Each structure stands twice: as structure tokens, then as C-alpha cells.
């Protein structure tokens, strides 16, 4: 089942959904349908679609669902720290968030090769995640710098309320929709600026999408992906 909600922010719209439907944080999957920024001429708002009940899982394409299972993440899973690196990293993130002025429970929820998944559970998770995950990315960056001084081969993945999986699915869905547009119209389309990991998601997702090709444009860390008709590709 699904239902649409609107609010001045995504958090406000989601809060309306939780209150009306009586849902908890892990009962829903949220898709952002539309986001209008506030200007002097109009009010800003965010429109979301909330999936809940038996249909509460992501509606993303099966191909991406299969790829996302590369790391076995069980929602709510808590693993005991196995070594000093894990204990110190969990303590470091907990201290960091406390110094930010927020309460949180920091736990390990998966291990995969050299990756360690750390989850932040907090009543202020929307603030900890930040707009488009910027605060969560900053926390993850600091955690990796800290952990890298102990073991340079380890990679820390910090998440909260399963934001990263939801965000990745949204990026892939957006890429698919844009690719369909390019294939139908024969006109290229430029996506919003993304970090390197997000751009790789788009390139990988569309690698086998017939009729289009992708390339990155711009300078610096946040570049844009342009989806182009395959006939225009130099590849």
C-alpha cells in the first residue's frame, strides 16, 4: 500500500504520514516525488510517497535489488564489537554525536570483507542525516579518518534509519526515468551533481540499459552525470 503526503520539508511530510498511518520508523519506505524550493514568489514544499504494510518494501527494479544484496544487512541487527578498532570507532562516533548536542545509540550492524557498517539510532536522526545526507557523510568521513589511523584498509559505512539504501534506490530510479526520457526523445539529460559513489551507482545501473550511455561532466568532487543517446557516444 502507498499514500502521498506533503510538507514544508521531507521530515514534516514523513511525520504527517507516521501520525496518520500510525507507523514507526522501520515500517515505511519513502520516495520523494517532488521538491519545490521556497522563493519570494512561492512557498516551498516536499511531496513524498510512503509505502507501508505488505507493500512497504522498495518498489525499485529487481535488478538493483539483487545488486543491493551484496552486503547482508538485517534491519535492526546489532553485532558485538570484535576488536579494538570496532570498539574505538563506535566510541568515537558516539562521542562526536554527543558533542554535537544529540543523543544516539551507535552500534555495528554488519561486516563484509573490509567494510564495517555502523548504525546511528537517534530521536534526532533527521538532523544527523542532514539535507541529502550531508551530515551523515561528514560523520562517515571523520569516522574513516579515525579508523584509518588504526587500520588503513578498513572502510566504515555510517547509516541511520536505513537512509543510504533508500537514497541509493532513489538515485537509481531517477537514473532509470531519465534514461527512458533520453531513449524516447533522443535528447541528452543532465542529472544533479553527485559525489563519486553516487555517480558510480548511475553508471553501473545504466551500463546495460540499451539505447543510452553515460558520462561525467564538471570539475571537483561533485560532478554531474549526463545521459546521452547511445548513437552520440564515443564508446
Coordinates of N, CA and C in Angstrom, one line a residue, residues 44 79 91 106 116 133 153 161 166 171 191 217:
X44 N 7.8 26.9 -0.6 CA 8.5 25.6 -0.9 C 7.7 24.5 -0.2
X79 N 25.5 -6.2 16.2 CA 26.6 -7.1 16.4 C 27.6 -6.6 17.5
X91 N 32.9 4.1 19.8 CA 33.0 5.1 20.9 C 33.3 6.5 20.3
X106 N 24.9 4.1 19.1 CA 25.7 3.7 18.0 C 26.1 2.2 18.0
X116 N 32.8 -2.2 7.5 CA 32.1 -2.3 8.8 C 31.0 -1.3 8.7
X133 N 21.7 13.9 3.1 CA 22.7 13.1 3.7 C 24.1 13.7 4.0
X153 N 43.2 -0.2 5.9 CA 42.5 -1.0 4.9 C 41.0 -1.1 5.2
X161 N 18.6 5.1 10.1 CA 17.2 4.9 9.5 C 17.3 4.3 8.1
X166 N 17.9 3.7 1.0 CA 16.8 4.4 0.4 C 17.3 5.5 -0.6
X171 N 18.3 7.3 -6.3 CA 19.2 7.7 -7.3 C 19.0 6.8 -8.6
X191 N 21.9 15.1 -15.0 CA 21.4 14.8 -13.6 C 22.1 15.8 -12.7
X217 N 30.5 15.0 -16.1 CA 30.9 16.3 -16.5 C 31.1 17.2 -15.3

